[in-house]
């Protein structure tokens, strides 16, 4: 059963702690993305990766870091430098680089920083 | 940078009424995609439009891409309660990144 998994669904952290969100896909997709969604707002791109061992900053990369050591995995670390980390985080993948292919989204992780 | 705005931000209709959301880009787009996000869920791809003036239909949903490729619309005929959710457009300009619109939240009352 192919798809994208994100874990955990809900995550609580204390202010000042780094936290890593997991994203795994078994769709054999080259490209992967991280978005942030705030209540009542659209999706804002944090980071994206078009191929293994390569990634690019999106529109709101400050305070976040990523790695792409394996094709299947694209974890996102929310660092203590991110001033307002509480949000809904969505991971997505597409078959190849560029925006001509539909993106498949995971179920999301809702992060709350206390 | 590229901006994609959607109007209205929110609409509440009675079941059976029609609904339209409009998407406007500050730059010319090479394509536009539409996604639906159910409450508490994640966005799901609906369709992609590529050609100027293109119109595509999916049952009660009609999607249009403007002649200048800077705007798009999604029209739902005779809404049903299953249409509830937020509809996002996402446009691709020359930078190979999709830029998502602000979304239109649709509420349908039975």
Short mmCIF file of N, CA and C in Angstrom, two decimals, chain A residues 10-54:
data_model
loop_
_atom_site.label_atom_id
_atom_site.label_comp_id
_atom_site.label_asym_id
_atom_site.label_seq_id
_atom_site.Cartn_x
_atom_site.Cartn_y
_atom_site.Cartn_z
N UNK A 10 0.35 14.08 16.47
CA UNK A 10 0.38 15.22 17.38
C UNK A 10 1.70 15.20 18.15
N UNK A 11 2.28 16.36 18.33
CA UNK A 11 3.57 16.46 19.01
C UNK A 11 3.57 17.70 19.88
N UNK A 12 4.00 17.49 21.13
CA UNK A 12 4.10 18.61 22.07
C UNK A 12 5.54 18.74 22.52
N UNK A 13 6.03 19.95 22.52
CA UNK A 13 7.40 20.20 22.95
C UNK A 13 7.45 21.47 23.78
N UNK A 14 8.47 21.51 24.62
CA UNK A 14 8.69 22.73 25.39
C UNK A 14 9.48 23.72 24.55
N UNK A 15 9.23 24.98 24.84
CA UNK A 15 9.96 26.04 24.14
C UNK A 15 11.46 25.86 24.36
N UNK A 16 12.23 26.08 23.28
CA UNK A 16 13.67 25.97 23.38
C UNK A 16 14.23 24.61 22.99
N UNK A 17 13.35 23.64 22.76
CA UNK A 17 13.79 22.31 22.37
C UNK A 17 13.71 22.14 20.85
N UNK A 18 14.70 21.47 20.30
CA UNK A 18 14.61 21.08 18.89
C UNK A 18 13.69 19.86 18.79
N UNK A 19 13.01 19.73 17.67
CA UNK A 19 12.16 18.57 17.46
C UNK A 19 12.24 18.16 15.98
N UNK A 20 12.27 16.85 15.74
CA UNK A 20 12.37 16.35 14.36
C UNK A 20 11.08 15.63 13.97
N UNK A 21 10.54 16.06 12.84
CA UNK A 21 9.33 15.46 12.30
C UNK A 21 9.71 14.46 11.21
N UNK A 22 9.07 13.32 11.25
CA UNK A 22 9.40 12.26 10.31
C UNK A 22 8.51 12.31 9.07
N UNK A 23 9.10 12.00 7.91
CA UNK A 23 8.33 11.86 6.66
C UNK A 23 8.96 10.74 5.84
N UNK A 24 8.17 9.74 5.54
CA UNK A 24 8.63 8.60 4.76
C UNK A 24 7.66 8.35 3.61
N UNK A 25 8.21 8.03 2.42
CA UNK A 25 7.34 7.69 1.29
C UNK A 25 7.87 6.44 0.59
N UNK A 26 6.92 5.62 0.14
CA UNK A 26 7.29 4.42 -0.61
C UNK A 26 6.73 4.46 -2.02
N UNK A 27 6.61 5.69 -2.54
CA UNK A 27 6.08 5.90 -3.89
C UNK A 27 7.18 5.96 -4.94
N UNK A 28 8.43 5.85 -4.50
CA UNK A 28 9.59 5.96 -5.39
C UNK A 28 9.67 7.34 -6.05
N UNK A 29 9.22 8.36 -5.34
CA UNK A 29 9.24 9.72 -5.85
C UNK A 29 10.60 10.35 -5.61
N UNK A 30 11.05 11.15 -6.59
CA UNK A 30 12.32 11.85 -6.44
C UNK A 30 12.20 13.08 -5.55
N UNK A 31 11.12 13.83 -5.73
CA UNK A 31 10.98 15.12 -5.06
C UNK A 31 10.16 15.02 -3.78
N UNK A 32 10.61 15.74 -2.76
CA UNK A 32 9.87 15.79 -1.50
C UNK A 32 9.86 17.22 -1.00
N UNK A 33 8.81 17.54 -0.23
CA UNK A 33 8.57 18.92 0.19
C UNK A 33 8.11 18.96 1.64
N UNK A 34 8.38 20.08 2.31
CA UNK A 34 7.79 20.36 3.62
C UNK A 34 7.06 21.69 3.54
N UNK A 35 5.81 21.66 4.04
CA UNK A 35 5.00 22.86 4.10
C UNK A 35 4.57 23.10 5.54
N UNK A 36 4.29 24.35 5.80
CA UNK A 36 3.71 24.74 7.08
C UNK A 36 2.34 25.35 6.79
N UNK A 37 1.34 24.96 7.61
CA UNK A 37 0.00 25.52 7.47
C UNK A 37 -0.44 26.07 8.82
N UNK A 38 -0.78 27.35 8.83
CA UNK A 38 -1.32 27.98 10.02
C UNK A 38 -2.83 28.11 9.87
N UNK A 39 -3.57 28.20 10.99
CA UNK A 39 -5.04 28.22 10.92
C UNK A 39 -5.58 29.24 9.93
N UNK A 40 -6.44 28.77 9.05
CA UNK A 40 -7.08 29.67 8.10
C UNK A 40 -6.16 30.18 7.02
N UNK A 41 -4.98 29.60 6.90
CA UNK A 41 -4.04 30.08 5.89
C UNK A 41 -3.67 28.97 4.93
N UNK A 42 -3.00 29.39 3.88
CA UNK A 42 -2.55 28.45 2.88
C UNK A 42 -1.29 27.72 3.30
N UNK A 43 -0.70 27.02 2.35
CA UNK A 43 0.51 26.25 2.61
C UNK A 43 1.73 27.08 2.23
N UNK A 44 2.69 27.13 3.13
CA UNK A 44 3.92 27.86 2.83
C UNK A 44 5.08 26.86 2.79
N UNK A 45 5.90 26.97 1.78
CA UNK A 45 6.98 26.02 1.53
C UNK A 45 8.17 26.30 2.44
N UNK A 46 8.60 25.27 3.16
CA UNK A 46 9.74 25.42 4.07
C UNK A 46 11.04 24.99 3.37
N UNK A 47 11.07 23.77 2.92
CA UNK A 47 12.21 23.20 2.21
C UNK A 47 11.69 22.23 1.17
N UNK A 48 12.49 22.01 0.14
CA UNK A 48 12.17 20.96 -0.81
C UNK A 48 13.46 20.30 -1.30
N UNK A 49 13.28 19.07 -1.76
CA UNK A 49 14.42 18.29 -2.23
C UNK A 49 14.02 17.64 -3.55
N UNK A 50 14.85 17.82 -4.55
CA UNK A 50 14.53 17.26 -5.87
C UNK A 50 15.23 15.93 -6.10
N UNK A 51 16.22 15.64 -5.25
CA UNK A 51 16.98 14.41 -5.43
C UNK A 51 17.71 14.13 -4.13
N UNK A 52 18.13 12.90 -3.93
CA UNK A 52 18.85 12.52 -2.72
C UNK A 52 20.11 13.39 -2.57
N UNK A 53 20.40 13.74 -1.32
CA UNK A 53 21.59 14.52 -0.94
C UNK A 53 21.56 15.95 -1.49
N UNK A 54 20.39 16.41 -1.86
CA UNK A 54 20.25 17.80 -2.32
C UNK A 54 18.93 18.36 -1.82
#
